[in-house]
Structure formats: structure tokens, C-alpha cells
Tab-separated table of C-alpha atoms in Angstrom:
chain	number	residue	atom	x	y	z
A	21	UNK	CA	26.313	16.790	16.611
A	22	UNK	CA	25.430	17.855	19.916
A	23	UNK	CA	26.020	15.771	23.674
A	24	UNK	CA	22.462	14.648	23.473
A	25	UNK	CA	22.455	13.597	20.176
A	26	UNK	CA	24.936	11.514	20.295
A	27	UNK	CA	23.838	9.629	22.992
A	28	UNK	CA	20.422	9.408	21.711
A	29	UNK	CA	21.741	8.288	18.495
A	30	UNK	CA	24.423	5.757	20.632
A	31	UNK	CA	21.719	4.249	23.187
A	32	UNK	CA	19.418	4.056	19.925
A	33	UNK	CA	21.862	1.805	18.440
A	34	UNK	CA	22.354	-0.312	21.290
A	35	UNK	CA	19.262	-0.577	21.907
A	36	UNK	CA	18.658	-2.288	18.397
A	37	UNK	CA	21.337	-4.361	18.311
A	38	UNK	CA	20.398	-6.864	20.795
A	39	UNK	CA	17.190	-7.755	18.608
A	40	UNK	CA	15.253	-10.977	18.863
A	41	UNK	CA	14.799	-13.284	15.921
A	42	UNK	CA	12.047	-12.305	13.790
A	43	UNK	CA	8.840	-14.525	14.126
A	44	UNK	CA	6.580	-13.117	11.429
A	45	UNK	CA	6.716	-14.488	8.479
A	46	UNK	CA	5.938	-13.466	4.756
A	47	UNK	CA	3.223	-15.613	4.275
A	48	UNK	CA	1.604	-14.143	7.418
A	49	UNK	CA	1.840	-11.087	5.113
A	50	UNK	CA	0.116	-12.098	2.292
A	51	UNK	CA	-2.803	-14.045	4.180
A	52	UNK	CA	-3.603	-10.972	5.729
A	53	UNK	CA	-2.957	-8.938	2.758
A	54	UNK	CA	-4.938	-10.878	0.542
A	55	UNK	CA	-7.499	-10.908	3.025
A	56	UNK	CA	-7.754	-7.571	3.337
A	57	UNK	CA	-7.054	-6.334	-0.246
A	58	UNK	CA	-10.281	-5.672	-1.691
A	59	UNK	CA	-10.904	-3.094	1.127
A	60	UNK	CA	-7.338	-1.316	0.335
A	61	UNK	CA	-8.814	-0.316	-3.322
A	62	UNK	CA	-10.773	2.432	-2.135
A	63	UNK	CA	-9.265	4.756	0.276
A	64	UNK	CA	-12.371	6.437	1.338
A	65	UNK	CA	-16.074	5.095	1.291
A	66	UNK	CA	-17.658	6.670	-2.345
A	67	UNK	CA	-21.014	8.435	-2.917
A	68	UNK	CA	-23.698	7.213	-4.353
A	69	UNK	CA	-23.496	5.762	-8.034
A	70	UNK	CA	-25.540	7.334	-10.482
A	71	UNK	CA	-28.770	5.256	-11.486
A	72	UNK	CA	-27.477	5.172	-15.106
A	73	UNK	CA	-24.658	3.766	-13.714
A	74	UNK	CA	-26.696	0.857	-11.568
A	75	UNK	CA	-28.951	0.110	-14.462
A	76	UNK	CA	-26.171	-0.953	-16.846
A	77	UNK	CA	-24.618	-3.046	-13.695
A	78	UNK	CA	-28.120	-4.457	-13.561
A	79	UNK	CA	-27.804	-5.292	-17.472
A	80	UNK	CA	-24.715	-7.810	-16.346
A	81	UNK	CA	-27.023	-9.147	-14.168
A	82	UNK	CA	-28.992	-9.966	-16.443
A	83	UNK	CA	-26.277	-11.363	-19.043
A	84	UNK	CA	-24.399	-13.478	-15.921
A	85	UNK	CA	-25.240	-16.959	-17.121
A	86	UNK	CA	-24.782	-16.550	-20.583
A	87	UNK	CA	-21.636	-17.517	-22.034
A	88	UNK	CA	-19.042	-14.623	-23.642
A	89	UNK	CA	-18.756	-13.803	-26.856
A	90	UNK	CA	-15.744	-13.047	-28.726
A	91	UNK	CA	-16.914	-9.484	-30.202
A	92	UNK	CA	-15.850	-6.083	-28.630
A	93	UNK	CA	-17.843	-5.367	-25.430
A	94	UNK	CA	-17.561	-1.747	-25.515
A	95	UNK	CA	-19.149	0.293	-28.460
A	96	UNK	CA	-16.450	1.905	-30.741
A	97	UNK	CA	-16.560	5.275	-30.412
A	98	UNK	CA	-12.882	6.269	-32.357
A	99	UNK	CA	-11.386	9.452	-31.436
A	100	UNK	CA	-10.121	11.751	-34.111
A	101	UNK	CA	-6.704	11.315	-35.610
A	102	UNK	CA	-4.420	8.289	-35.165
A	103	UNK	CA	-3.590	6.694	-32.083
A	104	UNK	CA	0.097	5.456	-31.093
A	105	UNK	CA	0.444	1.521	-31.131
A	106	UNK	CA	-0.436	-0.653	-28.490
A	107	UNK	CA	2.286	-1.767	-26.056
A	108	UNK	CA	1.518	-4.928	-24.352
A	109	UNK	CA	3.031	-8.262	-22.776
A	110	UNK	CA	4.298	-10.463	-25.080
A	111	UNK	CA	5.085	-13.811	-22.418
A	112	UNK	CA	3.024	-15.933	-20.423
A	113	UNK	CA	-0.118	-15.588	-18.609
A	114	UNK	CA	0.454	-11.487	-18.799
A	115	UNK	CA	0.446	-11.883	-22.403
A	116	UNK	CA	-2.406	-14.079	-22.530
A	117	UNK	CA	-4.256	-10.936	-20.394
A	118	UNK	CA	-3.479	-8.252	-22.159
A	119	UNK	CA	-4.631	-9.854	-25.753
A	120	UNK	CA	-8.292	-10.640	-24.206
A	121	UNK	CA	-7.885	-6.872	-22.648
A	122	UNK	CA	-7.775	-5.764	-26.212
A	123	UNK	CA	-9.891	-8.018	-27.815
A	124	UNK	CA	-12.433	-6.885	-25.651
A	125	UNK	CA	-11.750	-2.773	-26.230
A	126	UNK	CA	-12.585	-0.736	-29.024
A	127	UNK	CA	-9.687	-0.809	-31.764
A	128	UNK	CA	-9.557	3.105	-31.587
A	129	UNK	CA	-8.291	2.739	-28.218
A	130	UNK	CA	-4.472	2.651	-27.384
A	131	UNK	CA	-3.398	0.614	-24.779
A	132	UNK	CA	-0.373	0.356	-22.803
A	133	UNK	CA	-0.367	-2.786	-20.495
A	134	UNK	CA	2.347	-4.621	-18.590
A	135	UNK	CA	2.348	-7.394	-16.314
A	136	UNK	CA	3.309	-6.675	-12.924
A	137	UNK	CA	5.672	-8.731	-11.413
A	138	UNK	CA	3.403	-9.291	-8.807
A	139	UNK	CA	3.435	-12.032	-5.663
A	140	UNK	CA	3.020	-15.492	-5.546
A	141	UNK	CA	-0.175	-16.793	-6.309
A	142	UNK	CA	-1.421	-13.885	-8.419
A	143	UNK	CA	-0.041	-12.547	-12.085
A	144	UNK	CA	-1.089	-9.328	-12.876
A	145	UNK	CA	-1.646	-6.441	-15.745
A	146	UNK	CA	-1.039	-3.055	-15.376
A	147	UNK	CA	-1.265	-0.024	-17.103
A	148	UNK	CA	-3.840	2.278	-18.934
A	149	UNK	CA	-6.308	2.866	-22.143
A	150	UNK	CA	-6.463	5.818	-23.654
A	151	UNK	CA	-9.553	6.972	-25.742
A	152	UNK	CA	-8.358	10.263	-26.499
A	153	UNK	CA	-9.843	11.772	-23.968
A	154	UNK	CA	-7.333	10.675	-21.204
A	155	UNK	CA	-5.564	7.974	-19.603
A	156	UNK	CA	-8.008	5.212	-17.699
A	157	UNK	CA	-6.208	2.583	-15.312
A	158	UNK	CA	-6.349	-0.977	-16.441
A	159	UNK	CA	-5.123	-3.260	-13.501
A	160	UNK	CA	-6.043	-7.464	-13.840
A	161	UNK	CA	-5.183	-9.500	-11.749
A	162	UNK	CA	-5.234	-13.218	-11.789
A	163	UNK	CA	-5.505	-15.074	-8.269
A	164	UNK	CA	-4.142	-18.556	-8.479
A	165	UNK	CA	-3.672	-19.212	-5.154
A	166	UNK	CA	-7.159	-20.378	-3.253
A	167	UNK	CA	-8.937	-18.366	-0.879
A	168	UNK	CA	-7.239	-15.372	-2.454
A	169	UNK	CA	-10.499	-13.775	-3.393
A	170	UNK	CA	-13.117	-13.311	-0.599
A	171	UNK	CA	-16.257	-15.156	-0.470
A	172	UNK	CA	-18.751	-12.301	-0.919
A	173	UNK	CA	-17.056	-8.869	-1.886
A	174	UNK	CA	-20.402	-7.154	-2.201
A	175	UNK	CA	-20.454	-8.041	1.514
A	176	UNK	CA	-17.164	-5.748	1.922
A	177	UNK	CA	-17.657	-2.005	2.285
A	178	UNK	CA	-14.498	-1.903	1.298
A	179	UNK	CA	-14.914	-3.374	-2.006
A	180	UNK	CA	-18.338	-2.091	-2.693
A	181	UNK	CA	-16.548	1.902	-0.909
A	182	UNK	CA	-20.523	2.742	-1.919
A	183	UNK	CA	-21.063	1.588	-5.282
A	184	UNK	CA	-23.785	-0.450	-5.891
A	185	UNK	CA	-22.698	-4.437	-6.241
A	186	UNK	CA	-24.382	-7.375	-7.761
A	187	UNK	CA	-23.390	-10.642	-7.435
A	188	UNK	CA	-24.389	-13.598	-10.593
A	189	UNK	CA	-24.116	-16.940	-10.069
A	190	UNK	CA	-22.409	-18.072	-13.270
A	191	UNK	CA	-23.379	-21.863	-14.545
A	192	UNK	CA	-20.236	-23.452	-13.956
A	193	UNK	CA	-20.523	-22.152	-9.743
A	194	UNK	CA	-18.236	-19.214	-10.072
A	195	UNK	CA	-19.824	-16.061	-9.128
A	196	UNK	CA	-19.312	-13.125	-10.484
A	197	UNK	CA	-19.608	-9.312	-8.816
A	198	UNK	CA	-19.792	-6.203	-10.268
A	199	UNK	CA	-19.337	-3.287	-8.830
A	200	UNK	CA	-20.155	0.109	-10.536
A	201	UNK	CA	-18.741	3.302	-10.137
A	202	UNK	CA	-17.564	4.347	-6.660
A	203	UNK	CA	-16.656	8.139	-5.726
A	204	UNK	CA	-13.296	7.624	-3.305
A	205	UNK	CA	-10.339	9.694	-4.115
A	206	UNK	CA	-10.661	8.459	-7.676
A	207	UNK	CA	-13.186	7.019	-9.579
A	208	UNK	CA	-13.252	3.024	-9.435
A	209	UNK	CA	-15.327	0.756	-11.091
A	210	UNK	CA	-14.097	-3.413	-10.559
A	211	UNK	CA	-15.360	-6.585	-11.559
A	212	UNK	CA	-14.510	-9.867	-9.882
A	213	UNK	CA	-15.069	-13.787	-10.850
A	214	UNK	CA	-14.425	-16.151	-8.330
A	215	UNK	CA	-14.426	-19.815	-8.549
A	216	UNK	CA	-15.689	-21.723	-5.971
A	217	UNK	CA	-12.045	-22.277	-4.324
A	218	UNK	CA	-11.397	-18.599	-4.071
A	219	UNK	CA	-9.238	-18.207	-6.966
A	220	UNK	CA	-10.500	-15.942	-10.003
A	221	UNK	CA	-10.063	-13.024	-12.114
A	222	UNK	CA	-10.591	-9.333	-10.959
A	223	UNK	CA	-10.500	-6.382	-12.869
A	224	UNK	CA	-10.547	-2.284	-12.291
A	225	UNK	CA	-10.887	0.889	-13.972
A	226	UNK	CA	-9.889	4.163	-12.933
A	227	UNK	CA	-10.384	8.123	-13.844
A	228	UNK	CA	-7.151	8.341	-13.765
A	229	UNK	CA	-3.653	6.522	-14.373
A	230	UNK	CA	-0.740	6.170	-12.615
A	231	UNK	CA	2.783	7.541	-13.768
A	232	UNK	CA	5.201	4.736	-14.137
A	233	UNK	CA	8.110	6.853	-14.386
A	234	UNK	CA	10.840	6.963	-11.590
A	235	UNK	CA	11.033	10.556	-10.086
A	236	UNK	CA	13.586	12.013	-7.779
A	237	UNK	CA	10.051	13.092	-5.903
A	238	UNK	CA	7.403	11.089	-5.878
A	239	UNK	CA	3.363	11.048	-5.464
A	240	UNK	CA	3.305	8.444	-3.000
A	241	UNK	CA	0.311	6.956	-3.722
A	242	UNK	CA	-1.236	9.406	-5.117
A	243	UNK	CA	-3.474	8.622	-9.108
A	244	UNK	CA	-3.531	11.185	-11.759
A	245	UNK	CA	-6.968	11.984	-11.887
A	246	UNK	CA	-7.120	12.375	-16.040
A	247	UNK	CA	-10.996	11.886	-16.945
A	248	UNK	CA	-14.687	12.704	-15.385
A	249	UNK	CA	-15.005	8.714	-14.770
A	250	UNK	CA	-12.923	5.355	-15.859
A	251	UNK	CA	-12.730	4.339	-19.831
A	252	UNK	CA	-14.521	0.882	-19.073
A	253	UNK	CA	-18.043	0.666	-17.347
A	254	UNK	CA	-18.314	-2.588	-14.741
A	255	UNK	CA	-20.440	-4.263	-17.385
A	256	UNK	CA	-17.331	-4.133	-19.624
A	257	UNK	CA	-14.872	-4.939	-16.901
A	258	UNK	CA	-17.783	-8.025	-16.123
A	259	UNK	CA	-16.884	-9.426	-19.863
A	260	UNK	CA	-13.459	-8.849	-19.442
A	261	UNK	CA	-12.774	-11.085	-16.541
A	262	UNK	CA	-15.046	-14.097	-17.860
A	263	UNK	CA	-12.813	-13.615	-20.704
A	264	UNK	CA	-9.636	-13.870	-19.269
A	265	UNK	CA	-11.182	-16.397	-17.226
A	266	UNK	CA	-11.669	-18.767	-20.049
A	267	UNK	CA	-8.569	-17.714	-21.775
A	268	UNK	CA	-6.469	-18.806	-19.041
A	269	UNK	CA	-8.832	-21.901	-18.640
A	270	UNK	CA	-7.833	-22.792	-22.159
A	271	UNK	CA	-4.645	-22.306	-21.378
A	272	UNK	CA	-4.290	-24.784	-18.360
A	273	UNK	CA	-3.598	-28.446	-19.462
B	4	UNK	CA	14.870	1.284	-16.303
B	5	UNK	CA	15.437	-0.267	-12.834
B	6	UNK	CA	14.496	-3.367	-12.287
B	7	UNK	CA	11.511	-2.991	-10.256
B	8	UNK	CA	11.625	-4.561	-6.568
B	9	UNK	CA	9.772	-7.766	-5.718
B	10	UNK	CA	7.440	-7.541	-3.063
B	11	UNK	CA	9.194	-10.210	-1.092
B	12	UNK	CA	12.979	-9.324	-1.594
B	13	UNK	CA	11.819	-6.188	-0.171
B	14	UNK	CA	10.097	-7.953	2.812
B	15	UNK	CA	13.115	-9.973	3.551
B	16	UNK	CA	15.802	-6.975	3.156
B	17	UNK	CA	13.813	-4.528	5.116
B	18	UNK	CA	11.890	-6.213	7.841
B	19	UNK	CA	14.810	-5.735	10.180
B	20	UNK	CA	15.122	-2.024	9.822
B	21	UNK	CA	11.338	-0.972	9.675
B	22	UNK	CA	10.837	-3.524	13.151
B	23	UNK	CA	13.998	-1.656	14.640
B	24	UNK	CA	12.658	1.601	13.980
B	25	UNK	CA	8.811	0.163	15.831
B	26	UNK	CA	10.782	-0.880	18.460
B	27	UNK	CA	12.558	2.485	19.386
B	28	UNK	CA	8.990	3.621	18.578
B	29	UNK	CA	7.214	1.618	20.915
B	30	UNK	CA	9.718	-0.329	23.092
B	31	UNK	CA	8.292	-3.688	23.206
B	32	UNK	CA	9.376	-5.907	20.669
B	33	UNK	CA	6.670	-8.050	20.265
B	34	UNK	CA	4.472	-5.078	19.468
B	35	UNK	CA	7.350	-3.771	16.691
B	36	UNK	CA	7.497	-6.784	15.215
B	37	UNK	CA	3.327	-6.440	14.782
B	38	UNK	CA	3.463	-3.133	13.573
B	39	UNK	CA	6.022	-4.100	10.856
B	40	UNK	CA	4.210	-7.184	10.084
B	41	UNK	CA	1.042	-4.506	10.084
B	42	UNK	CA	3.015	-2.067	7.843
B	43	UNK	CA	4.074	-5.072	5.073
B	44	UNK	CA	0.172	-5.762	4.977
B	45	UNK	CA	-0.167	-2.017	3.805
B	46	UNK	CA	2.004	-2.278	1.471
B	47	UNK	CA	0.913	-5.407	-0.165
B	48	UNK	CA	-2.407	-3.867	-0.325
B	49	UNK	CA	-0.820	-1.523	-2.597
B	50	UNK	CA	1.538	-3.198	-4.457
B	51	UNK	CA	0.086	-2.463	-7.299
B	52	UNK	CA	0.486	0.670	-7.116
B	53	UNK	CA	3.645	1.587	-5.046
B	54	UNK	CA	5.980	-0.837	-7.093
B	55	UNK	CA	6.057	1.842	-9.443
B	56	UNK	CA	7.596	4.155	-7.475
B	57	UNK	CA	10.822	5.261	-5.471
B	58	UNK	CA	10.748	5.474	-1.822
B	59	UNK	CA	9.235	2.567	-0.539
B	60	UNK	CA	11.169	2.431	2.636
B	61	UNK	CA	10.111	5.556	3.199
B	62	UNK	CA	6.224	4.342	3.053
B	63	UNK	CA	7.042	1.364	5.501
B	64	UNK	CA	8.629	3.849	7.920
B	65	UNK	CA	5.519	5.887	7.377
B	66	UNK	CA	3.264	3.384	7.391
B	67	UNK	CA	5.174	1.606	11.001
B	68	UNK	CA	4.777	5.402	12.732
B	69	UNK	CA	1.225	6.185	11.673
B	70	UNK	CA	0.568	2.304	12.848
B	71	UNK	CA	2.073	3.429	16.327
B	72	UNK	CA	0.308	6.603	16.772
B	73	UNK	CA	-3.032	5.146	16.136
B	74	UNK	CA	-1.670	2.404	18.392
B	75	UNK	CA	-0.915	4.788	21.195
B	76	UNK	CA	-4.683	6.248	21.107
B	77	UNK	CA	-6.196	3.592	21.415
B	78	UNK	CA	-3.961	2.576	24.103
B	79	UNK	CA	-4.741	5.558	26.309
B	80	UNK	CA	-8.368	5.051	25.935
B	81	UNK	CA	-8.040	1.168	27.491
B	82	UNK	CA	-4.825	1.249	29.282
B	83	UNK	CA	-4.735	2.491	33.208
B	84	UNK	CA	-2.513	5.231	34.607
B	85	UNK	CA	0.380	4.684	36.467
B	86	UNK	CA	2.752	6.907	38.337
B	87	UNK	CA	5.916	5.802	36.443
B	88	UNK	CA	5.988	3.748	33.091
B	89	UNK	CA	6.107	0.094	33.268
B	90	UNK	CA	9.338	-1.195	31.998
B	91	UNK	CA	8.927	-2.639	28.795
B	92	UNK	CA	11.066	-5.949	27.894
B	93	UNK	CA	14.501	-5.518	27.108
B	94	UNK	CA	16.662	-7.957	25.429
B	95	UNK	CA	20.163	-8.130	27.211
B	96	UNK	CA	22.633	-7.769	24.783
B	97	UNK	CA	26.290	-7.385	24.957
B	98	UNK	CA	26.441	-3.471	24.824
B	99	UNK	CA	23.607	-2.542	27.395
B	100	UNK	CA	21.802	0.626	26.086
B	101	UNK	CA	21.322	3.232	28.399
B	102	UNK	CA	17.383	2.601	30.183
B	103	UNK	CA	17.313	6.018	31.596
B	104	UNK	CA	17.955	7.700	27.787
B	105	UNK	CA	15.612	4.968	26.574
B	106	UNK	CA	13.043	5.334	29.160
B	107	UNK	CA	13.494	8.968	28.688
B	108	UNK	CA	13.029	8.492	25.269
B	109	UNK	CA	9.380	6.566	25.767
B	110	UNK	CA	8.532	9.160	28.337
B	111	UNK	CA	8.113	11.358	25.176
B	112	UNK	CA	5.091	12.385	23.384
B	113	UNK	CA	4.764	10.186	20.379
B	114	UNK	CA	5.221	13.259	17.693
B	115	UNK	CA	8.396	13.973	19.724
B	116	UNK	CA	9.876	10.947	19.605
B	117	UNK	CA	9.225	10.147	16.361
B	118	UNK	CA	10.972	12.794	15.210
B	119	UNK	CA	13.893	11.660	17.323
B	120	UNK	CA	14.296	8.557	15.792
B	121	UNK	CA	13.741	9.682	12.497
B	122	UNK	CA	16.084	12.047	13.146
B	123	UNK	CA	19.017	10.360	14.770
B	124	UNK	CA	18.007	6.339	13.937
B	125	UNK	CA	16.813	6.717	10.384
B	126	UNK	CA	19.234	9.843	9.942
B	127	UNK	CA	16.620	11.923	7.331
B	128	UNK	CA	16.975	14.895	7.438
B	129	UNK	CA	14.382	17.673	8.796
B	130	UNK	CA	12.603	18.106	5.290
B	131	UNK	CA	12.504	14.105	5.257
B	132	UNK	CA	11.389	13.918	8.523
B	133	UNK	CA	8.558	16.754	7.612
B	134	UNK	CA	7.791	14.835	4.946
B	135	UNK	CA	7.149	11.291	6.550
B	136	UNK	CA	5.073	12.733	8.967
B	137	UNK	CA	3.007	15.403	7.303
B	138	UNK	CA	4.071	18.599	8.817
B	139	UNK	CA	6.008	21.388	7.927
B	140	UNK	CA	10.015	21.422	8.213
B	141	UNK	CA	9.441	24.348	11.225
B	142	UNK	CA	6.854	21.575	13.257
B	143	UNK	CA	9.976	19.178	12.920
B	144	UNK	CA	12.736	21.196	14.564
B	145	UNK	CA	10.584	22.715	17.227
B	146	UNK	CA	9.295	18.761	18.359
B	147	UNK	CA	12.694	18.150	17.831
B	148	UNK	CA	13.867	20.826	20.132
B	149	UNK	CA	11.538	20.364	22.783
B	150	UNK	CA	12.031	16.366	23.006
B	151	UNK	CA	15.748	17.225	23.175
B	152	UNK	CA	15.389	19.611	26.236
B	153	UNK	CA	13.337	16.652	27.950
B	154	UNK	CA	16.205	14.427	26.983
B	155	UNK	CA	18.547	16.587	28.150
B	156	UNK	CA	16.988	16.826	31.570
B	157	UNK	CA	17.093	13.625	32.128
B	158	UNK	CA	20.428	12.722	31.611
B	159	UNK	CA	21.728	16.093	33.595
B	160	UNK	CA	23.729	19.089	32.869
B	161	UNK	CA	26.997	16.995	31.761
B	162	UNK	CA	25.672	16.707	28.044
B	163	UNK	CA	24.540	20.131	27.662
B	164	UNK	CA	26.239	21.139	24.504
B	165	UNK	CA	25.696	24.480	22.438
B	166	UNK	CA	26.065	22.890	19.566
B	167	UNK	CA	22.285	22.068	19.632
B	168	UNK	CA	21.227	25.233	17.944
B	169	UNK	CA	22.797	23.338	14.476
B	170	UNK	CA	19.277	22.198	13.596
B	171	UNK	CA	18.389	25.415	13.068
B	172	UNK	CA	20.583	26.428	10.784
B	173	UNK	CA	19.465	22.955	8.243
């Protein structure tokens, strides 16, 4: 260590010892966060979405008012062979995800879902399908607390990151949005309900998944693109939240 | 498997550092404390996705300089020229740092002194320095060099010290 270095590193020090008491606080953090987390999804505004793509967004228009059904939303299409077993959440509101998650996905598909541990006011599911054909990202979140969920995402490039996005005004005075397929650095397709008092359900699908091992060298932030586009259309991701919705509805004393 | 960190616990244990690092960054307190605040936000954006993964102090001290640098371009669009810095608020503390390294320090270019207080605050080394700021190991030690020298000059010829060539040999 040379002069100068140690008396950078020494005034440095000093410098940072005399520090003020910290003002911000953490739930400065998460109002902003929250407020801005639909726009942190997509990293770079998409293309275009394909017009198959915004027709089948348009069929969840379409189906918005009418109540869901218990039967799979997504056509089974099995893969060949045998699939390892599910792994899912076996406690509390996680759990209670994850089981209308599968209910709601073709039986052929494997899924391995676990609930995040999250922040306050949300509970969350995380993990992947797999059809056979690669990994898809499977990420639910719950928002309990109110005002979590902004009033009109379809209003939010950052949300919509050039998808097309269709809000439904549900019966009971949630909304719903869907948005379709976006282009960013992965392929994203989300659907959000949100009650009146900004709490709700939202729900994405990625090409991709993300490794939940702990390396020595990390892809910071980086997806593993495994597929041309995510497992789940936003029509299925549309079903999924009402779904959980009402599941955790039931649920609530 | 590690238990993975909570979002909060890491707020709490970490604020500190991350602001300290803004501050040597910036050298105004209030604006540290924004930029940390500013990083956190980032990061609970993300949550979802970094709480998988090792080296999330490294993405808050990523985040907090990347913050700064966009920080200081917009700043030289709106802010006026002066002959000599302004001095920036300093909390008197019982060990008085030395202003002329620290205003020799902000005199720097913000690449430069970044890698200065990566360097010698955050001690990573030149690959983790390289790697937080998304250049090559060679970009590091050559900023590093050249905020040195300007360092150096500053505070005269009784610090000049051979030894500085040991960078080189990392």
C-alpha cells in the first residue's frame, strides 16, 4: 500500500465516520417501490405483439365478466414420456397459490413453485412450468397491502413495455388487465386484478426461467432465455389470477 | 441451502454502508442518503428476482454508482460553472478528515473516483471493481492510476511512494 493510498483510504474513513442519522426510512422504500414496480418488469420497451397474440387477449375481453370455472384453462397438449413430480408450497397463502396454479395448467406439465418470502403486504410464488419444451417463469404475487397495485397499468409504458393491454371491468368493481406478449430482454406476458382499494392478484410468464441455485458467479439479473415465448398466454395468466383471487377470497374469514 | 435474505434485514444491515459509499461518491449527505434510498427502490423492484442470488451488496453498490453518474449528467447540464468547487457539507466529527484529499477526491472525474472508492473504501479488488462498473480489469487500473497521480498532486511530493506500481502487478 502506497503513501497515497493510505491516506485516501484514511481520510475515506474519516470522512464516514462522522455520519448523520439516517432519515429514510423502509417504508419510503416500498411506497416508491411499489409504485414503481410494474415499470421494473420490463427492462426495455418490447415490439409489437403479434395479432394472434392481441386477438386471444381480446378473447379475455370478451370472457371478463363471466365468472371462472374450475376446468383447466390451457388445452393439454402432453409432451412425450413422463414428467418429474410437481414441487410446490405446502403452507399458507403460497400453498393456496400454487394449487390454483396447477389446477389451472395442463396435468402434463411439471411445475416447480415456491413462495417467495417476499415483503410486507405482498406473498408471492415463484418458480417455473415446464412443458417439455423448456422452462417458463411462473411468478404470482398477491398484494395485500392497498394502493399496492396502480390504478391503470395499461396506462404504464412500463407495464404495457409495448404489448397490447386491455383492461375488463369485472362485476364485483375489480378490473382486470391483460397484457400480451411484450419483446424486452425476455419475453413477458402478465395479467393483473385489482380491487378497487389497490390490492389484487398479478401474474407473469416468461421465455425463460431463472436459476435458483447459489453460484460462486452469478448472472446478476440476468433470465435464462429457454423457449421462443412464455408456457402461459395472458388469457391463461387472466384465469389464473381471478382464480387465485377467489381462492384467497374463500380463504379470508 | 441458505436461508435466503429478507428484503428488509438487508435494508436495515446495509443502508449504512451503501449511503457511506454515495457519500464519498458524491459528498453531500443528503444526496447519499437519496441515492441509497434510490438504490433500495431498485432493488425492491427486483426482488423477485435478485433474492435468488449471491451478491446483492454488490448490486446496491452498483446500483448507488450508476445512480450517481446519471446524477452527475444531469447535473452538468443544469448546474453553473464555477472557478473552484463549492464546499459541500461536512459533518464535524471527532477525527476531522482531510478536505484537501477529500476535495481532491471530488475534483475527480466520476469514473476515477469511483474506482477509488471501490478500490480503497469498499476494498474489491481490480476484477471486482471491473466488474461493478462494466469495464475491463485494464480500464480499472489505468482510472485508477491516473486519479492517483491527481491525488498525489494535490497533497505534494511527501507521499510519493514507489510502491504504487503494485496495482499492476494484481
Amino acid at each position: 500500500m502506497s503513501g497515497v493510498e493510505t491516506r485516501v483510504r484514511h481520510a475515506m474513513e474519516q470522512a464516514v465516520s462522522a455520519a448523520p442519522a439516517y432519515t429514510g426510512t423502509y417504508d419510503d422504500v416500498i411506497r416508491a417501490g411499489r409504485a414503481r414496480r410494474r415499470r421494473s418488469l420490463m427492462l426495455v420497451a418490447g415490439a409489437a405483439v403479434t395479432a394472434v397474440v392481441a386477438s386471444v387477449v381480446w378473447v379475455a375481453v370478451s370472457i371478463g365478466g363471466h365468472p371462472v370455472t374450475s376446468e383447466p384453462a390451457v388445452p393439454v397438449s402432453p409432451p412425450p414420456g413422463t414428467q418429474p413430480a410437481d414441487r410446490l408450497p405446502t403452507r399458507g397463502e403460497a400453498a393456496v397459490i400454487a394449487r390454483v396454479v396447477r389446477n389451472h395448467s395442463p396435468g402434463a406439465f411439471r411445475l416447480f413453485l415456491y413462495g417467495g418470502p417476499g415483503v410486507a403486504g405482498e406473498i408471492s410464488v415463484d418458480g417455473w412450468a415446464d412443458d417439455g419444451h423448456g422452462r417458463s417463469r411462473v411468478y404470482v404475487v398477491h398484494e395485500t397491502a392497498p394502493g399496492a397495485i396502480e390504478a391503470n397499468p395499461c396506462r404504464d409504458s412500463g407495464f404495457t413495455a409495448g404489448g397490447t393491454c386491455r383492461a375488463v371491468r369485472l362485476h364485483d368493481g375489480s378490473t382486470l388487465f391483460v397484457r400480451g406478449e411484450a419483446d424486452t430482454t425476455y419475453k413477458t406476458v402478465m395479467a393483473v386484478l385489482r380491487h378497487p382499494d389497490g390490492t389484487g392478484v398479478s401474474a407473469e410468464s416468461d421465455n425463460g426461467w431463472f436459476r435458483r441455485l447459489r453460484t460462486r458467479h452469478p448472472q446478476f439479473g440476468r433470465e435464462i432465455v429457454t423457449r421462443a415465448h412464455p408456457i402461459y398466454t395472458a388469457t391463461q395468466l387472466a384465469v389464473i389470477v381471478r382464480a387465485v383471487d377467489a381462492a384467497l377470497n374463500r380463504q379470508t374469514p | 441451502m441458505a436461508q435466503r435474505p429478507q428484503f428488509q434485514d438487508l435494508y436495515v444491515a446495509r443502508r449504512g454502508a451503501v449511503r457511506a459509499t454515495a457519500y464519498l461518491l458524491c459528498g453531500d449527505w443528503h444526496l447519499a442518503e437519496d441515492l441509497t434510498q434510490a438504490a433500495f427502490v431498485r432493488m425492491y423492484q427486483r426482488w423477485g428476482r435478485l433474492q435468488h442470488r449471491d451478491g446483492l451488496e454488490a448490486y446496491l453498490h452498483r446500483t448507488v454508482v450508476r445512480l450517481w453518474i446519471d446524477e452527475t449528467r444531469r447535473r452538468r447540464h443544469r448546474d453553473t460553472l464555477v472557478a473552484e468547487p463549492p464546499e459541500t457539507q461536512e459533518h464535524a466529527g471527532p477525527a476531522r478528515p482531510d478536505p484537501g484529499l477529500l476535495r481532491a477526491l471530488r475534483r475527480l472525474p466520476p469514473r476515477q473516483r469511483a474506482c477509488v472508492v471501490l478500490r480503497y473504501f469498499n476494498d474489491l479488488s481490480v476484477a471486482q471493481t471491473a466488474e461493478l462498473l462494466g469495464c475491463t480489469a485494464g480500464t480499472v487500473k489505468s482510472q485508477t492510476s491516473r486519479a492517483l497521480d491527481a491525488l498525489r498532486a494535490h497533497l505534494g511530493a511527501d507521499v510519493v511512494d514507489a510502491a504504487e506500481t503494485k496495482e499492476n502487478s494484481e
